[in-house]
Short mmCIF file of C-alpha atoms (C1' of nucleotides) in Angstrom, two decimals:
data_model
loop_
_atom_site.label_atom_id
_atom_site.label_comp_id
_atom_site.label_asym_id
_atom_site.label_seq_id
_atom_site.Cartn_x
_atom_site.Cartn_y
_atom_site.Cartn_z
CA MET A 15 71.86 128.07 108.62
CA ASP A 16 72.64 125.24 106.49
CA LEU A 17 76.14 123.84 107.09
CA HIS A 18 76.04 123.06 103.14
CA SER A 19 75.93 126.46 102.93
CA LEU A 20 79.38 126.74 104.02
CA HIS A 21 80.65 125.35 101.19
CA ASP A 22 79.89 127.87 99.25
CA ILE A 23 81.18 130.97 100.92
CA PRO A 24 83.36 133.37 99.58
CA HIS A 25 87.21 133.40 100.21
CA SER A 26 88.13 135.29 103.08
CA GLU A 27 87.34 138.82 102.87
CA GLU A 28 90.74 140.79 103.22
CA ARG A 29 89.33 143.98 104.07
CA PHE A 30 88.09 142.77 107.71
CA THR A 31 90.82 140.14 108.02
CA GLY A 32 92.48 143.46 109.86
CA TYR A 33 89.77 143.18 112.92
CA LEU A 34 90.55 139.51 113.26
CA LYS A 35 94.05 140.16 113.74
CA GLU A 36 93.83 142.89 116.27
CA ILE A 37 91.49 140.70 118.04
CA CYS A 38 94.28 137.98 117.87
CA GLU A 39 96.82 140.36 119.36
CA THR A 40 94.77 141.98 122.21
CA PHE A 41 93.46 138.65 123.42
CA GLU A 42 96.72 136.44 122.97
CA PHE A 43 94.21 134.08 120.38
CA ASP A 44 96.47 132.68 117.31
CA ASP A 45 93.85 132.74 115.03
CA ALA A 46 90.11 133.74 114.40
CA ALA A 47 87.64 132.81 111.94
CA TYR A 48 84.41 134.60 111.69
CA ALA A 49 81.44 133.24 108.94
CA GLY A 50 78.29 134.77 108.82
CA ILE A 51 74.93 134.81 106.77
CA ASN A 52 72.45 137.17 106.03
CA PRO A 53 69.02 135.72 104.70
CA VAL A 54 67.38 138.69 103.63
CA GLY A 55 70.17 139.88 101.65
CA GLY A 56 71.06 136.38 100.66
CA THR A 57 74.68 136.88 101.47
CA MET A 58 77.75 135.18 103.16
CA HIS A 59 80.64 136.30 104.11
CA ALA A 60 83.70 134.47 105.83
CA ILE A 61 86.92 136.32 107.19
CA VAL A 62 89.59 133.99 108.33
CA THR A 63 93.55 134.48 109.82
CA TYR A 64 94.24 131.16 109.72
CA ASN A 65 96.79 130.12 107.01
CA GLU A 66 96.06 129.08 103.34
CA ASP A 67 96.75 125.82 103.57
CA TRP A 68 94.28 124.62 106.27
CA GLN A 69 91.91 126.99 104.80
CA ASN A 70 92.04 124.91 101.60
CA HIS A 71 92.19 121.71 103.50
CA TYR A 72 89.40 122.57 105.39
CA GLN A 73 87.34 123.26 102.89
CA GLU A 74 88.48 120.28 100.22
CA ASN A 75 87.64 117.87 102.92
CA GLY A 76 84.34 119.29 103.76
CA LEU A 77 85.57 120.11 107.32
CA HIS A 78 82.69 122.10 108.21
CA LEU A 79 80.12 119.50 107.99
CA ILE A 80 81.44 117.53 110.74
CA ASP A 81 82.85 120.13 112.64
CA PRO A 82 81.41 119.85 116.44
CA THR A 83 82.63 123.93 117.11
CA LEU A 84 79.91 125.08 114.04
CA HIS A 85 77.42 122.30 115.20
CA SER A 86 77.32 123.09 118.74
CA ALA A 87 77.30 126.82 118.06
CA MET A 88 75.20 126.53 116.01
CA ARG A 89 72.41 125.02 118.50
CA SER A 90 73.33 127.30 121.23
CA VAL A 91 73.09 130.80 122.49
CA ALA A 92 76.05 131.37 124.49
CA PRO A 93 79.36 131.43 123.45
CA VAL A 94 80.75 127.52 123.32
CA ASP A 95 83.70 126.48 124.90
CA TRP A 96 85.81 123.68 122.80
CA SER A 97 87.25 121.88 125.99
CA ARG A 98 83.66 121.33 127.18
CA LEU A 99 83.01 119.28 123.56
CA GLY A 100 82.98 115.42 123.18
CA ARG A 101 86.22 114.13 122.13
CA ASN A 102 83.97 112.18 119.43
CA ALA A 103 85.28 110.87 116.57
CA ASN A 104 84.29 113.76 114.39
CA PHE A 105 86.42 116.56 116.85
CA ARG A 106 89.26 114.00 116.09
CA LYS A 107 88.77 114.04 112.46
CA VAL A 108 89.15 117.65 112.71
CA PHE A 109 91.59 118.55 115.46
CA ASP A 110 94.33 115.96 114.89
CA THR A 111 94.26 117.24 111.08
CA ALA A 112 94.62 120.86 112.71
CA ARG A 113 97.37 119.66 114.84
CA ASP A 114 99.63 119.74 111.36
CA PHE A 115 98.85 123.16 110.19
CA GLY A 116 99.55 124.02 113.80
CA ILE A 117 96.03 124.95 115.17
CA GLY A 118 95.23 123.48 118.43
CA GLU A 119 92.39 122.22 120.36
CA PHE A 120 91.52 124.75 122.31
CA GLY A 121 89.13 127.69 121.54
CA MET A 122 85.65 128.65 121.37
CA THR A 123 83.16 129.83 118.81
CA VAL A 124 80.83 132.53 119.91
CA PRO A 125 76.99 132.49 117.85
CA ILE A 126 75.91 135.70 116.94
CA ARG A 127 72.34 136.35 115.78
CA GLY A 128 70.40 139.14 114.81
CA PRO A 129 66.88 140.80 114.55
CA TYR A 130 66.32 140.27 110.87
CA GLY A 131 68.02 136.41 111.04
CA GLU A 132 71.45 137.33 110.44
CA PHE A 133 73.48 134.72 111.71
CA GLY A 134 76.86 134.91 112.58
CA MET A 135 80.12 132.68 114.60
CA LEU A 136 83.12 134.00 115.23
CA SER A 137 85.71 131.24 116.62
CA VAL A 138 89.22 131.74 118.12
CA THR A 139 91.59 129.84 119.27
CA ARG A 140 95.28 129.18 120.80
CA ASP A 141 97.40 126.20 120.45
CA CYS A 142 98.04 125.95 124.38
CA ASP A 143 97.94 123.47 127.50
CA ALA A 144 95.05 123.61 129.72
CA ALA A 145 95.64 125.24 132.29
CA THR A 146 96.42 128.50 129.90
CA TRP A 147 93.53 128.08 128.29
CA LYS A 148 91.22 127.99 131.21
CA LYS A 149 93.15 131.44 132.55
CA LEU A 150 92.84 132.64 128.97
CA LYS A 151 89.00 131.97 129.06
CA ARG A 152 88.46 133.68 131.75
CA ASN A 153 90.53 136.95 130.74
CA VAL A 154 88.32 137.15 127.83
CA ILE A 155 85.04 135.73 128.38
CA ALA A 156 83.82 139.51 129.61
CA ASP A 157 84.44 140.91 126.12
CA ILE A 158 84.06 138.18 123.46
CA GLN A 159 80.63 138.70 122.97
CA PRO A 160 80.59 142.49 122.50
CA VAL A 161 83.29 142.08 120.22
CA ALA A 162 81.36 139.37 118.09
CA ALA A 163 78.84 141.43 117.99
CA HIS A 164 80.62 144.22 116.85
CA ILE A 165 82.64 142.08 114.30
CA HIS A 166 78.88 140.92 112.97
CA ASP A 167 77.36 144.46 113.05
CA HIS A 168 80.63 145.68 110.47
CA VAL A 169 80.29 142.59 108.10
CA MET A 170 76.71 143.48 108.15
CA GLY A 171 76.23 146.89 107.97
CA SER A 172 79.08 146.74 104.92
CA GLU A 173 76.04 145.65 103.06
CA PRO A 174 73.44 148.05 101.29
CA LEU A 175 70.76 145.99 101.49
CA THR A 176 70.90 145.79 105.06
CA LYS A 177 70.72 149.63 105.16
CA PHE A 178 67.89 149.49 102.80
CA LEU A 179 65.86 147.25 105.18
CA HIS A 180 62.49 149.03 105.26
CA HIS A 181 59.62 147.70 107.39
CA PRO A 182 56.58 147.51 105.43
CA ASN A 183 53.46 148.94 106.94
CA LEU A 184 51.19 145.86 107.08
CA SER A 185 47.64 146.59 108.93
CA ARG A 186 46.67 144.71 111.95
CA ARG A 187 44.20 142.77 109.76
CA GLU A 188 46.87 141.84 107.17
CA LYS A 189 49.02 140.78 109.78
CA GLU A 190 46.58 138.77 111.69
CA ILE A 191 45.09 137.16 108.25
CA LEU A 192 49.18 136.06 107.14
CA GLN A 193 49.35 134.73 110.89
CA TRP A 194 46.58 132.57 109.84
CA ILE A 195 47.91 131.31 106.70
CA ALA A 196 51.47 130.42 108.42
CA ALA A 197 49.21 128.41 110.70
CA GLY A 198 48.23 126.57 107.49
CA LYS A 199 44.20 127.87 107.38
CA SER A 200 42.55 128.66 104.29
CA GLN A 201 40.82 131.49 103.27
CA GLN A 202 37.46 129.95 103.77
CA ASP A 203 38.65 128.93 107.01
CA ILE A 204 40.35 132.20 107.98
CA ALA A 205 36.98 134.08 106.86
CA ASP A 206 35.02 131.60 109.31
CA ILE A 207 37.33 132.59 112.40
CA LEU A 208 37.29 136.10 111.72
CA CYS A 209 33.52 135.95 110.79
CA ILE A 210 34.22 137.99 107.25
CA SER A 211 34.11 136.76 103.83
CA SER A 212 36.35 134.88 102.35
CA ARG A 213 36.39 137.21 99.36
CA THR A 214 37.63 139.95 102.05
CA VAL A 215 40.28 137.86 103.36
CA GLU A 216 41.67 137.55 99.56
CA VAL A 217 41.79 141.33 99.52
CA HIS A 218 43.87 141.51 102.58
CA LEU A 219 46.20 138.74 101.28
CA ARG A 220 46.66 140.97 97.72
CA SER A 221 47.55 143.85 99.87
CA ALA A 222 49.88 142.41 102.08
CA ARG A 223 51.57 140.70 98.90
CA GLN A 224 51.58 143.94 97.37
CA LYS A 225 53.47 145.31 100.35
CA LEU A 226 56.01 142.63 100.84
CA PHE A 227 56.62 142.65 97.40
CA ALA A 228 55.72 139.27 97.26
CA LEU A 229 54.72 136.90 93.70
CA THR A 230 52.78 134.47 95.65
CA THR A 231 51.27 133.96 99.41
CA ALA A 232 53.47 131.90 100.47
CA GLN A 233 56.35 133.94 99.51
CA ALA A 234 54.75 136.61 101.41
CA VAL A 235 54.58 134.51 104.31
CA GLY A 236 58.57 133.66 104.29
CA ARG A 237 59.20 137.44 103.89
CA ALA A 238 57.37 138.03 106.84
CA ILE A 239 58.68 135.89 108.74
CA GLY A 240 62.35 137.22 107.64
CA MET A 241 61.35 140.57 109.09
CA SER A 242 59.51 139.24 112.36
CA ILE A 243 56.14 140.37 111.24
CA ILE A 244 54.77 137.09 112.01
CA TYR A 245 55.93 133.82 113.12
CA PRO A 246 56.22 130.40 112.20
CA SER A 247 53.29 128.10 113.20
CA MET B 8 58.52 139.86 118.08
CA ASP B 9 55.76 142.00 117.34
CA LEU B 10 55.07 144.66 120.24
CA HIS B 11 51.09 143.82 119.96
CA SER B 12 51.87 140.34 121.47
CA LEU B 13 53.18 141.46 124.52
CA HIS B 14 49.64 142.72 125.63
CA ASP B 15 48.29 138.93 125.65
CA ILE B 16 51.54 137.75 127.51
CA PRO B 17 50.17 135.80 130.65
CA HIS B 18 50.91 137.07 133.77
CA SER B 19 54.62 136.70 135.52
CA GLU B 20 55.11 133.04 135.98
CA GLU B 21 55.67 132.94 139.45
CA ARG B 22 57.87 129.56 139.31
CA PHE B 23 60.83 131.40 137.82
CA THR B 24 60.56 134.96 139.85
CA GLY B 25 62.82 133.49 142.43
CA TYR B 26 65.73 133.32 139.37
CA LEU B 27 65.20 137.24 138.56
CA LYS B 28 65.37 138.07 142.50
CA GLU B 29 68.66 136.24 142.82
CA ILE B 30 69.59 138.18 139.93
CA CYS B 31 68.80 141.22 141.81
CA GLU B 32 70.11 140.23 144.96
CA THR B 33 73.53 139.31 143.28
CA PHE B 34 74.35 142.00 141.16
CA GLU B 35 72.35 144.78 143.01
CA PHE B 36 69.38 145.47 140.74
CA ASP B 37 66.11 146.63 141.72
CA ASP B 38 64.15 144.66 139.83
CA ALA B 39 64.51 142.27 136.51
CA ALA B 40 62.01 141.65 133.82
CA TYR B 41 62.14 138.74 131.64
CA ALA B 42 59.90 138.37 128.36
CA GLY B 43 60.00 135.52 125.97
CA ILE B 44 58.21 134.42 122.69
CA ASN B 45 58.78 130.85 121.41
CA PRO B 46 57.39 131.07 117.74
CA VAL B 47 57.61 127.37 117.05
CA GLY B 48 55.60 126.31 119.91
CA GLY B 49 53.69 129.66 119.78
CA THR B 50 54.23 130.13 123.40
CA MET B 51 55.07 133.47 125.72
CA HIS B 52 56.32 134.06 128.73
CA ALA B 53 56.84 137.16 131.31
CA ILE B 54 58.77 137.15 134.54
CA VAL B 55 58.74 140.39 136.50
CA THR B 56 59.89 141.22 139.64
CA TYR B 57 57.98 145.00 139.58
CA ASN B 58 55.10 145.38 142.01
CA GLU B 59 51.70 144.95 140.93
CA ASP B 60 50.57 148.25 140.46
CA TRP B 61 53.45 149.27 137.95
CA GLN B 62 52.95 146.06 136.45
CA ASN B 63 49.12 146.87 135.90
CA HIS B 64 50.09 150.61 134.69
CA TYR B 65 52.45 149.42 132.68
CA GLN B 66 50.16 146.69 130.64
CA GLU B 67 46.83 149.22 131.01
CA ASN B 68 48.51 151.77 129.34
CA GLY B 69 50.04 149.69 126.68
CA LEU B 70 53.12 151.23 127.20
CA HIS B 71 55.43 148.65 125.53
CA LEU B 72 53.94 149.93 122.44
CA ILE B 73 56.17 152.63 123.00
CA ASP B 74 58.78 151.77 125.23
CA PRO B 75 62.28 152.86 123.69
CA THR B 76 63.86 150.02 125.69
CA LEU B 77 62.41 147.50 124.02
CA HIS B 78 62.26 148.93 120.83
CA SER B 79 66.24 149.51 120.43
CA ALA B 80 66.61 145.71 122.39
CA MET B 81 64.52 143.80 119.48
CA ARG B 82 66.86 146.15 116.87
CA SER B 83 70.25 145.00 118.82
CA VAL B 84 72.22 142.21 119.01
CA ALA B 85 74.20 143.78 121.99
CA PRO B 86 72.62 144.74 125.57
CA VAL B 87 71.33 148.04 125.22
CA ASP B 88 72.11 150.14 128.22
CA TRP B 89 69.35 152.72 128.69
CA SER B 90 71.67 155.65 129.50
CA ARG B 91 72.38 155.55 125.96
CA LEU B 92 69.07 155.83 124.77
CA GLY B 93 67.80 159.51 123.63
CA ARG B 94 65.65 161.04 126.18
CA ASN B 95 62.33 161.68 123.25
CA ALA B 96 58.58 161.70 124.13
CA ASN B 97 58.68 157.77 124.37
CA PHE B 98 61.41 157.80 127.08
CA ARG B 99 59.92 160.47 129.52
CA LYS B 100 56.54 159.29 128.66
CA VAL B 101 57.23 155.64 129.99
CA PHE B 102 59.96 157.03 132.55
CA ASP B 103 58.55 159.52 134.11
CA THR B 104 55.22 157.76 135.16
CA ALA B 105 57.90 154.72 135.94
CA ARG B 106 59.38 157.28 139.09
CA ASP B 107 56.00 157.41 140.41
CA PHE B 108 56.67 153.34 141.37
CA GLY B 109 59.77 153.97 141.98
CA ILE B 110 61.50 152.80 139.17
CA GLY B 111 64.66 154.50 137.79
CA GLU B 112 65.99 155.40 134.01
CA PHE B 113 68.90 153.24 134.43
CA GLY B 114 68.92 149.63 133.10
CA MET B 115 69.99 147.44 130.35
CA THR B 116 67.87 145.04 128.40
CA VAL B 117 69.79 142.18 127.06
CA PRO B 118 68.38 140.54 123.85
CA ILE B 119 68.64 136.80 123.05
CA ARG B 120 68.47 135.19 120.02
CA GLY B 121 67.95 131.22 119.95
CA PRO B 122 68.77 128.51 117.49
CA TYR B 123 65.33 128.14 116.70
CA GLY B 124 63.47 131.29 116.56
CA GLU B 125 63.48 131.99 120.12
CA PHE B 126 63.74 135.46 121.59
CA GLY B 127 63.47 136.85 124.71
CA MET B 128 64.53 139.97 126.26
CA LEU B 129 65.77 140.25 130.07
CA SER B 130 65.90 144.04 131.65
CA VAL B 131 67.35 145.17 134.66
CA THR B 132 67.14 148.30 136.61
CA ARG B 133 68.37 150.26 139.67
CA ASP B 134 67.27 153.96 140.90
CA CYS B 135 70.53 155.16 141.18
CA ASP B 136 72.70 158.56 139.90
CA ALA B 137 74.66 157.91 137.15
CA ALA B 138 78.09 157.61 138.66
CA THR B 139 76.84 154.50 140.54
CA TRP B 140 75.25 153.00 137.35
CA LYS B 141 78.35 153.67 135.23
CA LYS B 142 79.94 151.87 138.16
CA LEU B 143 77.16 148.92 138.31
CA LYS B 144 77.37 148.71 134.60
CA ARG B 145 80.68 147.44 134.36
CA ASN B 146 80.92 145.23 137.12
CA VAL B 147 78.01 143.26 135.53
CA ILE B 148 78.59 143.40 131.83
CA ALA B 149 80.86 140.35 132.15
CA ASP B 150 77.73 138.27 133.75
CA ILE B 151 74.55 139.50 131.97
CA GLN B 152 74.66 137.76 128.81
CA PRO B 153 75.13 134.44 130.03
CA VAL B 154 72.61 135.18 132.62
CA ALA B 155 70.06 136.15 130.52
CA ALA B 156 71.17 132.93 128.27
CA HIS B 157 71.02 130.85 131.18
CA ILE B 158 66.94 132.32 131.87
CA HIS B 159 65.96 132.09 128.62
CA ASP B 160 67.05 128.66 128.34
CA HIS B 161 65.24 127.59 131.34
CA VAL B 162 61.92 129.57 130.39
CA MET B 163 62.51 127.52 126.80
CA GLY B 164 63.37 124.02 128.19
CA SER B 165 60.55 124.18 130.30
CA GLU B 166 58.36 123.61 127.32
CA PRO B 167 57.52 120.45 126.11
CA LEU B 168 57.40 121.18 122.66
CA THR B 169 61.05 122.63 122.63
CA LYS B 170 62.50 119.33 123.76
CA PHE B 171 60.62 117.71 121.56
CA LEU B 172 62.48 119.88 118.66
CA HIS B 173 63.22 117.00 116.01
CA HIS B 174 65.04 118.80 113.16
CA PRO B 175 63.29 116.99 110.05
CA ASN B 176 65.23 114.90 107.37
CA LEU B 177 64.11 117.06 104.00
CA SER B 178 65.96 115.85 101.50
CA ARG B 179 68.12 118.04 99.12
CA ARG B 180 65.76 118.34 96.54
CA GLU B 181 62.77 118.90 99.06
CA LYS B 182 64.86 121.84 100.66
CA GLU B 183 65.71 123.09 96.85
CA ILE B 184 62.32 123.00 95.87
CA LEU B 185 60.92 125.15 98.81
CA GLN B 186 63.54 127.32 98.85
CA TRP B 187 61.63 128.29 95.18
CA ILE B 188 58.47 128.54 96.48
CA ALA B 189 59.76 130.98 99.04
CA ALA B 190 61.11 132.67 95.94
CA GLY B 191 57.77 133.08 94.33
CA LYS B 192 57.91 130.59 91.88
CA SER B 193 54.88 128.34 90.75
CA GLN B 194 55.57 124.70 90.45
CA GLN B 195 55.40 124.93 86.90
CA ASP B 196 57.79 127.47 87.00
CA ILE B 197 60.36 125.24 89.21
CA ALA B 198 59.84 122.35 87.05
CA ASP B 199 61.27 124.31 84.09
CA ILE B 200 64.09 125.65 86.32
CA LEU B 201 65.35 122.02 87.27
CA CYS B 202 64.16 120.31 83.84
CA ILE B 203 61.96 118.19 85.65
CA SER B 204 58.23 117.60 85.74
CA SER B 205 55.82 119.70 87.58
CA ARG B 206 54.35 116.33 88.99
CA THR B 207 57.74 115.48 90.52
CA VAL B 208 57.78 119.34 91.91
CA GLU B 209 54.53 118.54 93.80
CA VAL B 210 55.62 115.14 95.03
CA HIS B 211 58.56 116.69 96.72
CA LEU B 212 56.15 119.32 97.89
CA ARG B 213 54.12 116.83 99.31
CA SER B 214 56.64 114.71 101.10
CA ALA B 215 57.98 118.01 102.43
CA ARG B 216 54.81 119.30 104.27
CA GLN B 217 54.57 115.71 105.74
CA LYS B 218 58.06 116.42 107.11
CA LEU B 219 57.22 119.39 108.80
CA PHE B 220 53.78 118.48 109.54
CA ALA B 221 52.11 121.72 107.63
CA LEU B 222 48.90 121.42 106.43
CA THR B 223 49.62 123.63 103.48
CA THR B 224 52.81 124.71 101.63
CA ALA B 225 52.62 128.10 102.63
CA GLN B 226 52.65 126.87 106.46
CA ALA B 227 55.67 124.45 105.09
CA VAL B 228 57.74 127.49 103.89
CA GLY B 229 56.87 129.38 107.42
CA ARG B 230 58.07 126.04 109.40
CA ALA B 231 61.32 125.46 107.71
CA ILE B 232 62.29 129.05 107.87
CA GLY B 233 61.67 129.05 111.30
CA MET B 234 64.16 126.18 111.46
CA SER B 235 66.58 127.81 109.03
CA ILE B 236 66.26 124.93 106.63
CA ILE B 237 65.41 127.65 103.81
CA TYR B 238 65.48 131.20 103.71
CA PRO B 239 63.30 134.56 103.22
CA SER B 240 64.03 135.41 99.46
"C1'" DT C 4 70.76 90.11 98.99
"C1'" DT C 5 66.96 92.96 101.17
"C1'" DA C 6 65.10 96.90 103.03
"C1'" DG C 7 64.47 101.74 103.30
"C1'" DC C 8 65.20 106.15 100.85
"C1'" DT C 9 65.19 109.51 97.31
"C1'" DA C 10 64.11 110.75 92.57
"C1'" DT C 11 61.20 110.61 88.92
"C1'" DT C 12 56.70 110.22 86.29
"C1'" DA C 13 51.68 110.25 85.51
"C1'" DG C 14 46.11 110.25 85.62
"C1'" DG C 15 41.58 112.41 86.80
"C1'" DG C 16 39.24 116.10 89.02
"C1'" DA C 17 37.93 118.60 92.92
"C1'" DA C 18 39.06 122.26 95.67
"C1'" DA C 19 41.34 127.18 96.51
"C1'" DT C 20 43.86 130.36 94.87
"C1'" DC C 21 44.57 134.33 92.28
"C1'" DC C 22 43.76 137.74 88.43
"C1'" DC C 23 41.43 142.06 87.63
"C1'" DG C 24 38.17 145.56 88.30
"C1'" DT C 25 34.84 147.55 91.41
"C1'" DA C 26 32.63 150.14 95.50
"C1'" DG C 27 30.83 151.47 100.35
"C1'" DT C 28 31.85 152.31 104.94
"C1'" DT C 29 34.33 153.21 108.80
"C1'" DT C 30 38.57 154.58 111.09
"C1'" DT C 31 42.69 157.77 111.53
"C1'" DG C 32 45.88 161.28 111.41
"C1'" DG C 33 46.78 166.05 110.03
"C1'" DC D 21 36.84 169.13 108.46
"C1'" DC D 22 38.76 166.45 104.99
"C1'" DA D 23 41.72 162.60 102.71
"C1'" DA D 24 44.07 158.41 103.14
"C1'" DA D 25 44.10 154.15 104.80
"C1'" DA D 26 41.74 150.15 106.67
"C1'" DC D 27 38.07 147.22 106.33
"C1'" DT D 28 34.76 145.47 104.06
"C1'" DA D 29 32.18 142.97 99.93
"C1'" DC D 30 31.45 141.01 95.08
"C1'" DG D 31 31.43 139.10 89.76
"C1'" DG D 32 33.45 136.06 86.47
"C1'" DG D 33 36.67 133.24 85.44
"C1'" DA D 34 41.61 131.27 84.45
"C1'" DT D 35 45.50 129.22 86.68
"C1'" DT D 36 47.38 126.58 90.42
"C1'" DT D 37 47.65 123.71 94.00
"C1'" DC D 38 46.35 119.53 95.84
"C1'" DC D 39 44.10 114.88 96.72
"C1'" DC D 40 44.23 110.42 95.77
"C1'" DT D 41 46.44 106.48 93.63
"C1'" DA D 42 50.16 104.17 91.44
"C1'" DA D 43 54.84 102.74 89.48
"C1'" DT D 44 60.15 102.42 87.99
"C1'" DA D 45 65.17 102.93 89.15
"C1'" DG D 46 69.32 104.16 91.45
"C1'" DC D 47 71.93 104.00 95.74
"C1'" DT D 48 73.24 103.01 100.45
"C1'" DA D 49 73.55 100.59 104.60
"C1'" DA D 50 72.91 96.78 106.87
#
DNA sequence: TTAGCTATTAGGGAAATCCCGTAGTTTTGG
DNA sequence: CCAAAACTACGGGATTTCCCTAATAGCTAA
């Protein structure tokens, strides 16, 4: 996820806000926010319980570009506990202002990665002292990832395109050759490697493009990677 | 992850087996297995505590191709509880044989997805009755994902290439143009869209290829998608 | 002010890709 | 056994990509 994309994210989707509010009540958080992107459908989602003023401020000032909670989550497999982030200039810039809006600096952000490249982040926060946060964190740690996964599934599952996700039936040869293309080999290279004619390579690529509904081979590579049929290399 | 790839996975890496054994002791599992793939480095990993006979049987019979625990985990964000899988022909095929090797049909598989497209699965199993499994599952559910993430990080972090993972500094124009390439547009198309010369498009693509260390534009597309710089489209 | 980076543009031509169509052989699944 | 899919291969030629080389202008940070 490119953080620039977050600027274009649509306004909080109210139909899911209830879920986040329920989480806040259940786990005693003040606020929660979910941001998600589905590369296959090219869609983005946001759900936020924060008040309008903070939302506007955050967006207008492009705080997502420097927010260390987001940056860390993007590079992490596990949930990111804000209290473990360095209190550097960016952190201060975000959270000193947040305080004016009643938002504290204790929270956590849970990255969620799905099988088709979907990516989401669930952030939850509570304005409290360190000891309370430590206790709250321990109480919710068991549930936060399943909860995040649940929200993510719900949001992604609300997209028609995801439901339509049809796994194309590439032959083994087609996959193999497309993988070599992704590795930077030319058709002639691949022909030499596989001891076949370059015209045969061309035929397989054409077939693969058709099955992937791709106009070009580069597009086919991209789609196949997006569907985990082949891998970057 | 293409399940065919698992056939080529190297033998269990003994230097990490201790971790899995520790997990088995701590959480009272009989066996554990981790399989991971790092697309950027093109590497695969396996760590297994199962006995040699089952390992050989599993591999020789290509059971990974039909193992529903693997298939489900690949399509899931959350951990997959085996007891919730349908007892269909494939399940029976795997687990009726497993029983002969002392492996029960209660377990779970945790998918782990990293920020650079790394993917892993941690499977743990216990030969017991349903009630015991239900209790054990409840006991470990809080810790299983962090543990899986920990193992995954360790295995992936053991690769020199991962440490070298340098996020290339593509300019905005380079990203934009590469995204259009991934959308199937030709250089001339892109020039028309952006109201620039196709020779300019060509220059940006060359620069992008260089920054991504790619031999071809298709390879550059693949790598950029793998790094989430651009998206399939 | 200077250096580095980005964005823009072009010439000439070789190499590669792709289009469109065709066809034989082998393998696979019902 | 049979039909469909996969694998193999080709002709002819249009189109696109990419190589190599070169240059200017604007912006930003030191």
